[in-house]
Coordinates of C-alpha atoms in Angstrom, one line a residue:
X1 CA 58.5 28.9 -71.0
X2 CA 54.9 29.0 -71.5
X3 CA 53.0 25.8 -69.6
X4 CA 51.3 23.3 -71.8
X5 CA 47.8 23.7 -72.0
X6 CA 45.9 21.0 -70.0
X7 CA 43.3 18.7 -71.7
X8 CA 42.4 16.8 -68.8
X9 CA 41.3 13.3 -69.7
X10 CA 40.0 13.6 -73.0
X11 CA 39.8 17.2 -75.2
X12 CA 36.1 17.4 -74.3
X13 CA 34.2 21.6 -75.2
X14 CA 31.9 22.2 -73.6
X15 CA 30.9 24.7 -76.1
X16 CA 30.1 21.9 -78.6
X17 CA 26.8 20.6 -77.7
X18 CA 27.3 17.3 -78.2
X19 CA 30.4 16.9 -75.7
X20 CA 28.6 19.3 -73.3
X21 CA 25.5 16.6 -73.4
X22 CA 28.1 13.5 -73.4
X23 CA 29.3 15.5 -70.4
X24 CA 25.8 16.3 -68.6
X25 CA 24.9 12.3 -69.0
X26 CA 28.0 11.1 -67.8
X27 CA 27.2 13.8 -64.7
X28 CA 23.5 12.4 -64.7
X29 CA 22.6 16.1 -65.2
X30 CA 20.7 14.9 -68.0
X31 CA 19.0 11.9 -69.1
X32 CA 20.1 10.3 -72.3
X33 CA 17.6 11.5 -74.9
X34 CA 16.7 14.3 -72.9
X35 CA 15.7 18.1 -74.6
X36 CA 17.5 20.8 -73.5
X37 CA 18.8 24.1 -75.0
X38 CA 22.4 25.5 -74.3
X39 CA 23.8 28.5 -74.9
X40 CA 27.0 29.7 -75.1
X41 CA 27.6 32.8 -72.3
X42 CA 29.8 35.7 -73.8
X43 CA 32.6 38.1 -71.7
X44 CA 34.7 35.8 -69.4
X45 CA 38.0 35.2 -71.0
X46 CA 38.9 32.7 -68.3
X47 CA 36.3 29.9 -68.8
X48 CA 33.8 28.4 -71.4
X49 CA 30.8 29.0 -70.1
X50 CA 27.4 27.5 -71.0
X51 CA 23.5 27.6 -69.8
X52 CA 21.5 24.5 -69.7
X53 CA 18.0 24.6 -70.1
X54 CA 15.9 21.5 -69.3
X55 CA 12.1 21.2 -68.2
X56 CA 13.3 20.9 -64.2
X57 CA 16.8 22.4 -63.9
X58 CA 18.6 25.8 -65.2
X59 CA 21.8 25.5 -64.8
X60 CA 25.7 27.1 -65.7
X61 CA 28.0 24.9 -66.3
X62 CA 32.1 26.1 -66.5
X63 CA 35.2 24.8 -67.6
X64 CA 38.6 26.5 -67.3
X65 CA 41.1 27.5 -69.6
X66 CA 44.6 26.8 -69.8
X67 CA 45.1 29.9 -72.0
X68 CA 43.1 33.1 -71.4
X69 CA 41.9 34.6 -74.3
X70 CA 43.2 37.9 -74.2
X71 CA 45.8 38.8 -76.7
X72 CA 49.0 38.1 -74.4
X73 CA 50.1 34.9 -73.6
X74 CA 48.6 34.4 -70.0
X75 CA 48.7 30.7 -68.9
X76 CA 46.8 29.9 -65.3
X77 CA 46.1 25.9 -64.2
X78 CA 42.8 24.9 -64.7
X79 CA 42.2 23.4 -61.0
X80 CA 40.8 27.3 -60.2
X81 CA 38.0 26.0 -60.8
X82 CA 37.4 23.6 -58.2
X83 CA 38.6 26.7 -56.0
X84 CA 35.4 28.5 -57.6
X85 CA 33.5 25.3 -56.6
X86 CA 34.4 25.4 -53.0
X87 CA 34.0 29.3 -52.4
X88 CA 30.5 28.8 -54.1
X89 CA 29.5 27.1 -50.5
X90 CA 31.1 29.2 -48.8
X91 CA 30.4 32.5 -50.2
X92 CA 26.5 31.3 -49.9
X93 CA 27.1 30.5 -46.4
X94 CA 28.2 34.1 -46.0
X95 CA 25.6 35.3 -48.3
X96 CA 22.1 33.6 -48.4
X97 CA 20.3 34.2 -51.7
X98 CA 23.1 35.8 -53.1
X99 CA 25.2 33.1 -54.7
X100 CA 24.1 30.8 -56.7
X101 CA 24.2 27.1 -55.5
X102 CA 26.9 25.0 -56.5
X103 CA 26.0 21.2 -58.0
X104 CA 28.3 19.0 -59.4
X105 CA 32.2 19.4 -59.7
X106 CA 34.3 16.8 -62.2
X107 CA 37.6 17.3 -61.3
X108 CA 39.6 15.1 -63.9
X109 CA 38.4 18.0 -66.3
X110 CA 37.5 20.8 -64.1
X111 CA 34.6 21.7 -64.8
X112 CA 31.6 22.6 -62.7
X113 CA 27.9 23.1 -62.7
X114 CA 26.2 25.5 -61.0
X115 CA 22.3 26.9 -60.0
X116 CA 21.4 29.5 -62.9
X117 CA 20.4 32.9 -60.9
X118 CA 16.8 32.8 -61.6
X119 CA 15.3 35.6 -64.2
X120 CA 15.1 38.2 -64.9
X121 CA 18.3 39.5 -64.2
X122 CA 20.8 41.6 -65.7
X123 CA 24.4 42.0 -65.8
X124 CA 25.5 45.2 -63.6
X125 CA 28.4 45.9 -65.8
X126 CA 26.1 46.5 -68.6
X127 CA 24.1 48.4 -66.5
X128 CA 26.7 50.7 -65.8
X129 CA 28.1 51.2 -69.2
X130 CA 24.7 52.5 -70.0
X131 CA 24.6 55.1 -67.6
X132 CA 22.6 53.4 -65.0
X133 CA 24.8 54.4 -61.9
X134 CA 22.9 53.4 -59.0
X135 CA 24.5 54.8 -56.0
X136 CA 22.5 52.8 -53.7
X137 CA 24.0 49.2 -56.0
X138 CA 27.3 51.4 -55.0
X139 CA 26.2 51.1 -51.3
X140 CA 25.3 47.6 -51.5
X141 CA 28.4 46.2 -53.2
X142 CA 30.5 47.8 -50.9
X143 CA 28.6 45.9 -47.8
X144 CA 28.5 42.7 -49.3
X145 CA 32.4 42.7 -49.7
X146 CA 33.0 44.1 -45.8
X147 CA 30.3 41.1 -44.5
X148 CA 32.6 39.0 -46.1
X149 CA 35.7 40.0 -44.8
X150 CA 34.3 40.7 -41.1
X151 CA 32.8 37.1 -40.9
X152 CA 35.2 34.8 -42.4
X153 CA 38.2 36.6 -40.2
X154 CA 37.9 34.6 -37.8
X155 CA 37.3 31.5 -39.1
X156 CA 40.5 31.6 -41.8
X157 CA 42.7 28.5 -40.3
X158 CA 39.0 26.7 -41.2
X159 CA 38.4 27.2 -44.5
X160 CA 39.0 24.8 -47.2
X161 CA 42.6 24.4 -47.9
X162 CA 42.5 25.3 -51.9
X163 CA 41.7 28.6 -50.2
X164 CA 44.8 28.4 -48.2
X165 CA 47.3 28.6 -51.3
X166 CA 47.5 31.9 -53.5
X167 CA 48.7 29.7 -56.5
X168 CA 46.2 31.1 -58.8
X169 CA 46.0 34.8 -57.4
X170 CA 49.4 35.1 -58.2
X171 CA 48.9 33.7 -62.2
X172 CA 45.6 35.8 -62.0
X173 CA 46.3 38.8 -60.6
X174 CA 49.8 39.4 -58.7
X175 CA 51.8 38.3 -61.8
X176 CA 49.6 39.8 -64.6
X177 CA 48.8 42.8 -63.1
X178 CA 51.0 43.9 -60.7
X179 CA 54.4 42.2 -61.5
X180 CA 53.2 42.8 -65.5
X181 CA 52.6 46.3 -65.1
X182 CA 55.8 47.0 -62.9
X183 CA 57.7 45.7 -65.9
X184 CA 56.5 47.6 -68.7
X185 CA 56.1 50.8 -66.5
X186 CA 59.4 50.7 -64.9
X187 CA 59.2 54.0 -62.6
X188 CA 56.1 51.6 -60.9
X189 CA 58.3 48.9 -60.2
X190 CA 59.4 49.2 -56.9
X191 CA 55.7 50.5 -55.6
X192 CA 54.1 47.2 -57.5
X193 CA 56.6 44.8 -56.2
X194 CA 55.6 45.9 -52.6
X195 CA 52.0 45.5 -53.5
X196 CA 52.4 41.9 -54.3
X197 CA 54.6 41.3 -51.3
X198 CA 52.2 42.6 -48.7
X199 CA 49.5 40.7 -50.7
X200 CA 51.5 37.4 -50.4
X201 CA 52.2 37.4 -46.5
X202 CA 48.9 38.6 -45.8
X203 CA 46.3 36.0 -43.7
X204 CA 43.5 38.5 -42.9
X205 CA 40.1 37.0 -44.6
X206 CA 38.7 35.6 -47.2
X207 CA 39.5 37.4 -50.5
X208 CA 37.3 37.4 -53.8
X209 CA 40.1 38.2 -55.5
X210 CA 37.7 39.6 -59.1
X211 CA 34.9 42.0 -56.9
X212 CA 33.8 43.6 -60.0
X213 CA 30.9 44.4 -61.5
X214 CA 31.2 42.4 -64.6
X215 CA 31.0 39.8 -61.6
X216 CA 27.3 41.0 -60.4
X217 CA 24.0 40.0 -61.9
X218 CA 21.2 42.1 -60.5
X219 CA 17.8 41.0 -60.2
X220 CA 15.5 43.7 -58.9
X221 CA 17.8 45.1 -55.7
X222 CA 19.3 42.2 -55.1
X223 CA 23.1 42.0 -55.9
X224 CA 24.1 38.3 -57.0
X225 CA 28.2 37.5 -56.5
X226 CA 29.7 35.2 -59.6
X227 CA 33.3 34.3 -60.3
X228 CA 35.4 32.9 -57.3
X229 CA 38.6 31.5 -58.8
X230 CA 40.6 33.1 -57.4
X231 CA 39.4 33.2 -54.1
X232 CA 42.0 32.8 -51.7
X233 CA 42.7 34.1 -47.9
X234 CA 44.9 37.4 -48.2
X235 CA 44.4 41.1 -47.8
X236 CA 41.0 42.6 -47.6
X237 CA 42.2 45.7 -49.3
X238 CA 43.2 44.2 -52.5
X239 CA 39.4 43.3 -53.4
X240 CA 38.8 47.1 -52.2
X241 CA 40.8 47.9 -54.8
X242 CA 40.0 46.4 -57.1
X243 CA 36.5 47.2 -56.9
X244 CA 36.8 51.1 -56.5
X245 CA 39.1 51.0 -59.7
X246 CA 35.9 50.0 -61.7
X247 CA 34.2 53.2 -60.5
X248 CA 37.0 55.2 -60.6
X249 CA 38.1 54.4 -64.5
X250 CA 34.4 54.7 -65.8
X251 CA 34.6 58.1 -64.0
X252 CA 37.4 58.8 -66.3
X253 CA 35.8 56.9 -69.4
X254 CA 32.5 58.8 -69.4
X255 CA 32.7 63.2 -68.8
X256 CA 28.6 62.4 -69.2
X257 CA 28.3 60.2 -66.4
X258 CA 31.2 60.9 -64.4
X259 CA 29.9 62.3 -61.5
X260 CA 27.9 59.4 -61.4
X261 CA 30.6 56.9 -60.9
X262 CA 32.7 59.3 -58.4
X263 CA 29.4 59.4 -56.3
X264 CA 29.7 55.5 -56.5
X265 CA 32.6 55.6 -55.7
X266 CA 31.9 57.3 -52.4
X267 CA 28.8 55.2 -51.8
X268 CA 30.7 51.8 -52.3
X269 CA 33.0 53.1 -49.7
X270 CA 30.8 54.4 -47.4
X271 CA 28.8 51.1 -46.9
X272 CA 32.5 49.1 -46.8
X273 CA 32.8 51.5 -43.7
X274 CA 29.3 51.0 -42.1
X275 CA 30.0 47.5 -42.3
X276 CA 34.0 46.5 -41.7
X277 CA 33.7 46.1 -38.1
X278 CA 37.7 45.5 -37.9
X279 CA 38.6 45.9 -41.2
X280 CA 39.9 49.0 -41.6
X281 CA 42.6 48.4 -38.6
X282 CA 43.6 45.5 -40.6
X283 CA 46.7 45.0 -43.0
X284 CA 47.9 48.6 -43.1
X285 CA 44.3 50.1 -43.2
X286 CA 42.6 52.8 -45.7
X287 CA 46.3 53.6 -46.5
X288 CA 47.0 50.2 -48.2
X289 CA 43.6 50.3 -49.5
X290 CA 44.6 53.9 -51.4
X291 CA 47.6 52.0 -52.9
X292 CA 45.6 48.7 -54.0
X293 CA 43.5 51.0 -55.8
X294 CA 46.2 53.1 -57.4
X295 CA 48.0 49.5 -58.6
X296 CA 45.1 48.8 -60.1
X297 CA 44.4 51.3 -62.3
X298 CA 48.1 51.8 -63.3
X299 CA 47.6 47.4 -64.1
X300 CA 44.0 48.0 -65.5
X301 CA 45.6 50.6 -68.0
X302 CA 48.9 48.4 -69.1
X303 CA 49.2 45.2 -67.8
X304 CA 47.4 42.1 -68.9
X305 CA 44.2 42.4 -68.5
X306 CA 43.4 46.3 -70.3
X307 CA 39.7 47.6 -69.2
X308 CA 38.1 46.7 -72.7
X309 CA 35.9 50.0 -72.7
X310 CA 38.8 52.2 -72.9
X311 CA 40.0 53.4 -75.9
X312 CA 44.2 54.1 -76.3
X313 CA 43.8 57.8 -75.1
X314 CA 42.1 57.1 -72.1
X315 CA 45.0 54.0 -71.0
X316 CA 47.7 56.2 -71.3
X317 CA 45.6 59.1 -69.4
X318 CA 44.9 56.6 -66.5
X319 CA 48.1 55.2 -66.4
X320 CA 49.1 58.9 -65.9
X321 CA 47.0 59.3 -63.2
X322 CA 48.0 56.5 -61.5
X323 CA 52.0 57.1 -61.7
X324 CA 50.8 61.0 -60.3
X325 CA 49.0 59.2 -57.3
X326 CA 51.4 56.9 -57.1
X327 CA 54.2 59.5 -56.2
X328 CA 52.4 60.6 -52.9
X329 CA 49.9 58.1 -52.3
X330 CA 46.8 59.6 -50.5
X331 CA 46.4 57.7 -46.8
X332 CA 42.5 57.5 -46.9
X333 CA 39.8 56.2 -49.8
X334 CA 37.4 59.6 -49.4
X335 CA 41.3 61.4 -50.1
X336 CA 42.1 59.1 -52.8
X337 CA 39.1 59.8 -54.6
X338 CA 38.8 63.6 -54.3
X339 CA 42.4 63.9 -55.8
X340 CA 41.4 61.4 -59.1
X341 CA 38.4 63.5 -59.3
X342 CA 40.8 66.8 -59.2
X343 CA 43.2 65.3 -61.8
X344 CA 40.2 64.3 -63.9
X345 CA 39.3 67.6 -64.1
X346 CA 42.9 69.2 -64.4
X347 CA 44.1 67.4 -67.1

């Protein structure tokens, strides 16, 4: 049975602009009479999301969802994002002018408020679905994730102790995309279920849990990190994963651009590897990083959370490719990704 949505105290939306301002008072975020301008932020289906404008403070302000809106039923406790709260300090610890700065949490209704990344800025998923494939954002993206991993290794036992549970990685990820997918794609099972059970022993760092670039605003060079929800300490190589299936599936999405995103692909790994210090004797190594990635594009393609941008065809095709991968998993990423670029072009 499903979980009953939570409400918190009272039902307050922050996407109706009187409860958000009842809310921003009661926060004394804003002054009672105060001007400000809101608007509603579009593409998470996790949160409600909203920007506040006043003449001395831009700010994001979030609240969780009980239900997702994605057309399953996907249910996830709305305390995540306290979690997000919590990883914003310590994510900008990690990453100085990279994350924006966290400012007021209400935990009765869990929401948060947050420093707005200052303009202009735009969002790198956009970006990319334009055809603006950076190779050296690639680069970039792929060292910001390994300085994470390499500093907060040793300092795991210390970090807050929401990060310490993987509550909401497993009603985020583990159970919607690996367990999901294993399900409905039963020749996967087995390989899935060992994915999520070397994922839920694992103590190594400090996982994002969502490195994507839907989860990157860029401003000029610089690369700012959103979205920490599920952050959580686990395996470095899921959040690997997870971020080379983005470049590997618009490799497959766009024949125009496509050798674009492989080239990414290569670049995001390449400054993961300049940078990793440890990490790539950890957990396995490259190996488990190959079959993180292949999970995720088999769970990207037919578990719960379907990349939006691809159309039927193109799910099936890389559900295909992952079940071929999946059969004889390569044991390094430069491997992995020449044999999806072969498939790509044999099929």
């Amino acid at each position: 049975m499903s979980p009953a949505p939570e409400t918190g105290p009272d039902p307050l939306d922050i996407e109706i602009p009187n409860h958000l301002l009842r809310w921003l008072e009661e926060q004394e975020l804003a002054a009672p009479g105060e001007k400000i301008e809101t608007s509603v932020l579009a593409g998470g289906v996790s949160n409600r999301t909203v920007r506040v404008q006043a003449s001395d403070r831009d700010l994001i302000v979030k609240q969780a969802l009980s239900r997702l809106r994605v057309e399953d039923e996907w249910f996830s406790p709305t305390d995540r994002i306290l979690t997000e709260f919590a990883a914003l300090g310590v994510y900008g610890s990690l990453l100085p002018g990279q994350v924006p700065e966290p400012v007021r949490q209400d935990r009765e209704r869990n929401i948060i408020a947050m420093a707005a990344v200052p303009e202009p800025h735009a969002n790198w998923k956009a970006r990319l679905l334009e055809g603006n494939v950076d190779p050296g954002s690639w680069q970039e993206f792929g060292r910001m994730l390994a300085h994470v991993h390499d500093r907060a290794r040793p300092q795991v036992d210390r970090l807050p102790a929401r990060f310490q549970s993987k509550m909401h990685f497993h009603s985020l990820r583990l159970d919607p995309y690996y367990l999901v997918s294993g399900l409905r794609v039963p020749q996967a099972a087995d390989f899935m279920q060992e994915l999520v059970n070397a994922a839920t022993i694992s103590r190594n760092t400090l996982v994002h849990g969502d490195y994507s670039p839907k989860n990157v605003l860029l401003q000029g060079r610089r690369l700012w990190l959103l979205d920490f929800e599920v952050s959580h300490v686990g395996t470095p190589w899921f959040d690997v994963g997870f971020a080379l299936t983005h470049a590997l599936a618009k490799a497959l999405w766009s024949p125009l651009w496509r050798r674009q995103f492989l080239q990414g692909a290569k670049a995001f790994w390449s400054g993961y590897r300049q940078r990793s210090g440890r990490a790539v004797a950890q957990d396995g190594g490259e190996a488990a990083g190959c079959r993180h990635t292949v999970g995720c594009l088999l769970a990207r393609a037919v578990g719960r959370s379907r990349l939006e941008y691809l159309d039927d065809a193109q799910l099936d095709r890389q559900c295909s490719l992952a079940l071929r991968l999946m059969a004889n998993p390569p044991s390094t990423i430069p491997d992995l990704i020449r044999e999806f670029a072969g498939l790509l072009g044999g099929i």
